PDB file of C-alpha atoms in Angstrom:
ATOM      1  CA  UNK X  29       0.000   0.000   0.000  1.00  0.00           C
ATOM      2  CA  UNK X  30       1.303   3.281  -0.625  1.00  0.00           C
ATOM      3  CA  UNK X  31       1.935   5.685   2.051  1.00  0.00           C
ATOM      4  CA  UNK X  32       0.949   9.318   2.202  1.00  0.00           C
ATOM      5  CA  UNK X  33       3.257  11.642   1.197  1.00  0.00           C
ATOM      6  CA  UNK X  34       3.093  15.327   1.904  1.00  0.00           C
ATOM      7  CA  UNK X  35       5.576  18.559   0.175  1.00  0.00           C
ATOM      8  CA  UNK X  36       5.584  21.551   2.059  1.00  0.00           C
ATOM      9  CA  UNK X  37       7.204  23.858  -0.651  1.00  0.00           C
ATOM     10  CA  UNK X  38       5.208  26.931   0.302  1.00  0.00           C
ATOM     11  CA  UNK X  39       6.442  29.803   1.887  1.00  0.00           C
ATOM     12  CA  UNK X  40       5.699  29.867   5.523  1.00  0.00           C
ATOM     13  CA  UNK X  41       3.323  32.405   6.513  1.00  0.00           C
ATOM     14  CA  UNK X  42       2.766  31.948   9.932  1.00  0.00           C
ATOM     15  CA  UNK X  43       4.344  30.123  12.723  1.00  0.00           C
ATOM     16  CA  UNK X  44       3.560  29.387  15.964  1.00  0.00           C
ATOM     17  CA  UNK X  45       4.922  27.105  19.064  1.00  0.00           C
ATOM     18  CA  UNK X  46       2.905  24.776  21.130  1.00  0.00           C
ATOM     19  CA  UNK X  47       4.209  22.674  23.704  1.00  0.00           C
ATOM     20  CA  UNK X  48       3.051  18.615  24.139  1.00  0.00           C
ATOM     21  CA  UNK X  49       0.511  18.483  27.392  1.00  0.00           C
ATOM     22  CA  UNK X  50       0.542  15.713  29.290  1.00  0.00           C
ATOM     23  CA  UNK X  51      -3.091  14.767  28.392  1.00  0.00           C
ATOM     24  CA  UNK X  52      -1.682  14.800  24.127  1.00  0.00           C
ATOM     25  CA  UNK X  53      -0.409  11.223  25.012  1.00  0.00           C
ATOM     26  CA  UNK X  54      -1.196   8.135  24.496  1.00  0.00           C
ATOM     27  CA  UNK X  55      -0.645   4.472  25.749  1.00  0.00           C
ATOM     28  CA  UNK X  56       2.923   4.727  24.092  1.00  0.00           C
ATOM     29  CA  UNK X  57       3.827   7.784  26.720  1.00  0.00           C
ATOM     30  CA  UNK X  58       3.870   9.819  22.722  1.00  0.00           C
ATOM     31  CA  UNK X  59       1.901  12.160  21.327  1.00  0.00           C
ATOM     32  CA  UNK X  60      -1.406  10.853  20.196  1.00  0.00           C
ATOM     33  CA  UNK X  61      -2.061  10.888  16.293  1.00  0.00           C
ATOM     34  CA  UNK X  62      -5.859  12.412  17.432  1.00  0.00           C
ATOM     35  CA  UNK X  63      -3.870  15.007  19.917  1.00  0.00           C
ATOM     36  CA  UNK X  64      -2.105  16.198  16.823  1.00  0.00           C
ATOM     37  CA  UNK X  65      -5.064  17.275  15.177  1.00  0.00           C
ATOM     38  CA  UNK X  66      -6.478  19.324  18.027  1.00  0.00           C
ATOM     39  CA  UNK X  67      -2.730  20.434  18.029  1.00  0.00           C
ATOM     40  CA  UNK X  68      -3.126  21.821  14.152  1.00  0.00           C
ATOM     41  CA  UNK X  69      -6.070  23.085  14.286  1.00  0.00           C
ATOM     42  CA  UNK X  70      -5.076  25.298  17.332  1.00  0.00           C
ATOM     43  CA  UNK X  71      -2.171  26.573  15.550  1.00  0.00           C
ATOM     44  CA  UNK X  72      -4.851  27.008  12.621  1.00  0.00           C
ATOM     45  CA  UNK X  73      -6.876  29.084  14.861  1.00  0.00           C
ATOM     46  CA  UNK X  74      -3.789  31.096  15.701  1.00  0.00           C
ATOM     47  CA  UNK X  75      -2.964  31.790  11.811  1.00  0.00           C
ATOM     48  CA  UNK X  76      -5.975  33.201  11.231  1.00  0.00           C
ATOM     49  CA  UNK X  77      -6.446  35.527  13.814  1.00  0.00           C
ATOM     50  CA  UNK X  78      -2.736  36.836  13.167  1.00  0.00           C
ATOM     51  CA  UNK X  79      -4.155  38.003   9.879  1.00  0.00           C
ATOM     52  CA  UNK X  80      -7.652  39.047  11.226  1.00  0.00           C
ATOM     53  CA  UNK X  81     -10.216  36.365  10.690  1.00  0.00           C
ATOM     54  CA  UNK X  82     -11.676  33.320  12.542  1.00  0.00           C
ATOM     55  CA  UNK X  83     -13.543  30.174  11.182  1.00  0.00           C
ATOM     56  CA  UNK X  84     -16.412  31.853  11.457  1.00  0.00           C
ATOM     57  CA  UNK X  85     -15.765  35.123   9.755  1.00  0.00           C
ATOM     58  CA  UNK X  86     -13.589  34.766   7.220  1.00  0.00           C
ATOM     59  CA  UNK X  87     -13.658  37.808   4.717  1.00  0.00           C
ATOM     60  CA  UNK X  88     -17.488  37.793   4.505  1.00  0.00           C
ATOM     61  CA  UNK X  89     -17.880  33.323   4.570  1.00  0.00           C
ATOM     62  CA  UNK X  90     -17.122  31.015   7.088  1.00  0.00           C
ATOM     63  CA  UNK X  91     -14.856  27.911   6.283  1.00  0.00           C
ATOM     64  CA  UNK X  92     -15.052  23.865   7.368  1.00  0.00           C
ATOM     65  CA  UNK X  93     -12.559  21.487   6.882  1.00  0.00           C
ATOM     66  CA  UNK X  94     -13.208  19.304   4.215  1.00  0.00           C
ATOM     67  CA  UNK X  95     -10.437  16.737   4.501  1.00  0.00           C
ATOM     68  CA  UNK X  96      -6.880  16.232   6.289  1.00  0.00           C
ATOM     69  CA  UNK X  97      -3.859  14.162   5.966  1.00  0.00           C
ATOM     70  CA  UNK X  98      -1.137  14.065   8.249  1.00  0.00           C
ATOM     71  CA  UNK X  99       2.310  12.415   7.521  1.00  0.00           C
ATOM     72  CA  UNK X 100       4.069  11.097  10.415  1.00  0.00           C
ATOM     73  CA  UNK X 101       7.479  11.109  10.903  1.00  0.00           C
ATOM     74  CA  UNK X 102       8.844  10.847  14.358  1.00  0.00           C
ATOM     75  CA  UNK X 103       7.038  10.912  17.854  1.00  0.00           C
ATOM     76  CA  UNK X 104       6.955  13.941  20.128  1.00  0.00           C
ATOM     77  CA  UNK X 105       6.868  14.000  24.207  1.00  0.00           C
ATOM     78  CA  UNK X 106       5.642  15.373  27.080  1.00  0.00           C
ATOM     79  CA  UNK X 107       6.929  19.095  26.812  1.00  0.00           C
ATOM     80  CA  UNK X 108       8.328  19.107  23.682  1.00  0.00           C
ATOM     81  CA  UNK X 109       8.374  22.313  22.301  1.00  0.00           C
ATOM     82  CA  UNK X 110       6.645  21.746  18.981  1.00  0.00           C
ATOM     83  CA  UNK X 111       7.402  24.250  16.022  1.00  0.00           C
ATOM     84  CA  UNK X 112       4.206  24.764  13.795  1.00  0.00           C
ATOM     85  CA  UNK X 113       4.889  26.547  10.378  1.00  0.00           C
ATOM     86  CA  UNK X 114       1.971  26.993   8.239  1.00  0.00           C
ATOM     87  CA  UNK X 115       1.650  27.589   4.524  1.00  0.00           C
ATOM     88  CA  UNK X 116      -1.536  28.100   1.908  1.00  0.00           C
ATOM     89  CA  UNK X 117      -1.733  26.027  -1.655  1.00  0.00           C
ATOM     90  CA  UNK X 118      -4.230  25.211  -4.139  1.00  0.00           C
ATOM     91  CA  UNK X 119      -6.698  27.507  -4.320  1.00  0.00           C
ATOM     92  CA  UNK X 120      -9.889  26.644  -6.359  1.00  0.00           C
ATOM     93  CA  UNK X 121     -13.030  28.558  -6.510  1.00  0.00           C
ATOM     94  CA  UNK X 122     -14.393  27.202  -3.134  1.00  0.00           C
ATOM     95  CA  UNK X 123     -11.216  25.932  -1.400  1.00  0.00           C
ATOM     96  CA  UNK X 124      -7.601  25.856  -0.483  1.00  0.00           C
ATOM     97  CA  UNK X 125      -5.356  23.676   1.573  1.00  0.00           C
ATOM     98  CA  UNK X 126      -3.513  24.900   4.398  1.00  0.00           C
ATOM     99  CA  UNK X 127      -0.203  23.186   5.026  1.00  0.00           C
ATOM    100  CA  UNK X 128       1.535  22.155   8.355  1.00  0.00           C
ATOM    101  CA  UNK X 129       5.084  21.532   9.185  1.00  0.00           C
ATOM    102  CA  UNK X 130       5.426  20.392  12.833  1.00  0.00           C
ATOM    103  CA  UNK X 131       9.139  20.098  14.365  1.00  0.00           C
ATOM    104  CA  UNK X 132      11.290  20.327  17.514  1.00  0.00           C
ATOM    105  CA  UNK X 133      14.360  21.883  17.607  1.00  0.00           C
ATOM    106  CA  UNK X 134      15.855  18.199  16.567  1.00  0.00           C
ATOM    107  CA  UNK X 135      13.853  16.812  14.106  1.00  0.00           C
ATOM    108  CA  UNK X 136      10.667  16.713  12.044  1.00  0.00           C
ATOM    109  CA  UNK X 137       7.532  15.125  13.965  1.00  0.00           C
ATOM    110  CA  UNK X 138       5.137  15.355  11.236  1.00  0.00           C
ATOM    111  CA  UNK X 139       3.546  17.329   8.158  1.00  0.00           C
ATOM    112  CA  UNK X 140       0.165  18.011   7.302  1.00  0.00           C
ATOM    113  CA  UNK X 141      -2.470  19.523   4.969  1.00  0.00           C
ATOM    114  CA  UNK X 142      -6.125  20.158   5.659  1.00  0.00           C
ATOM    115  CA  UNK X 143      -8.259  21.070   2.794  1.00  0.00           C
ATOM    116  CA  UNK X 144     -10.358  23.758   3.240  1.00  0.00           C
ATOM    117  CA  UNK X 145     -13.980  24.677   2.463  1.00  0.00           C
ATOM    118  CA  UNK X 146     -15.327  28.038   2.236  1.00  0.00           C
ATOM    119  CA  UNK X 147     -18.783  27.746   3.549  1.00  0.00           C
ATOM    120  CA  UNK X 148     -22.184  29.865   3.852  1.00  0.00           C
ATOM    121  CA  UNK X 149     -24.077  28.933   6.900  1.00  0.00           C
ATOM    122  CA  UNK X 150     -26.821  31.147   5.928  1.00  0.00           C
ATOM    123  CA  UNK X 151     -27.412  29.435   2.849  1.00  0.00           C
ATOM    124  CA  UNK X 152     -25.633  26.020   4.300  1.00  0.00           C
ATOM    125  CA  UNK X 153     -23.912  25.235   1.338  1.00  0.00           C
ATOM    126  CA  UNK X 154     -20.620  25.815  -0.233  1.00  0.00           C
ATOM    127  CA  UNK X 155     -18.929  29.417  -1.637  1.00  0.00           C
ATOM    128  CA  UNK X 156     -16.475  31.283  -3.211  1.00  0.00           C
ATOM    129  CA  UNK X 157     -13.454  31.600  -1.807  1.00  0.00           C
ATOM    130  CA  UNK X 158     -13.363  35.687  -1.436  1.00  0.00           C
ATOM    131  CA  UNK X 159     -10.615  37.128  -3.613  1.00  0.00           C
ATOM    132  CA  UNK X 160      -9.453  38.803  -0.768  1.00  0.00           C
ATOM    133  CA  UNK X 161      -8.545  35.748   0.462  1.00  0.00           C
ATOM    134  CA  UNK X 162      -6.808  34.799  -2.867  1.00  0.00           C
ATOM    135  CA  UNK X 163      -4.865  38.090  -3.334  1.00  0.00           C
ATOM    136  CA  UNK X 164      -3.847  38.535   1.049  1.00  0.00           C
ATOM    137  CA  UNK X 165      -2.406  34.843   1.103  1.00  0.00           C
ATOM    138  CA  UNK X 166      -1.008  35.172  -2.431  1.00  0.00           C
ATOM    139  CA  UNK X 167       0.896  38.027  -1.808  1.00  0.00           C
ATOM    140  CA  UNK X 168       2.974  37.601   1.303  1.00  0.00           C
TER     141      UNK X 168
END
């Protein structure tokens, strides 16, 4: 079967740090592949708010996640200081990915992508991505 396998050749527009809790293990004393989605989408939270928006309000739509994949590479600990760089790709007319890298200061714990949806919850159903959106992330 062929494994998953993730580029992150964008330029990094946001980075953040986040350091393993105790409760983001699992049986293995590592962290938990679930905990590292609550992990990304925390430091997803974080990127958009540096630039002004939320899930919620995002340039006049909302947006939903409409798929992830995650690529692991090593395990991370209790306390680790995890390193969270984040990059956009792909846009189409109603979505774009958003792109993780996730490191310590030793080596790389994982990468990441989660496809995202622009979404009216007025209307409940799926949107334009607004070209403010297109021409912020593509310029930086």
């Amino acid at each position: 079967m062929a494994r998953i396998k993730l580029d992150f050749n964008n330029k990094v527009l946001f980075s953040t740090t986040i350091n393993v809790r105790i409760t983001d293990l699992n049986y293995g004393n590592h962290l938990a592949n679930d905990k590292l989605l609550s992990i990304l989408h925390e430091a997803r939270i974080q990127f958009l708010n540096h630039f002004g928006y939320s899930e919620m309000h995002f340039a006049g739509v909302s947006i939903i996640m409409g798929d992830v994949a995650i690529e692991y590479k090593n395990q991370a600990y209790y306390n680790d200081q995890l390193l969270i760089e984040i990059g956009v790709s792909d846009f189409s007319r109603v979505s774009f990915d958003i792109n993780y890298k996730i490191s310590t200061q030793e080596k790389l714990i994982a990468k990441a992508k989660t496809g995202i949806v622009t979404f009216d919850y007025h209307q409940n159903k799926v949107t334009e991505v607004p070209q403010e959106i297109i021409e912020k992330f593509n310029q930086l």
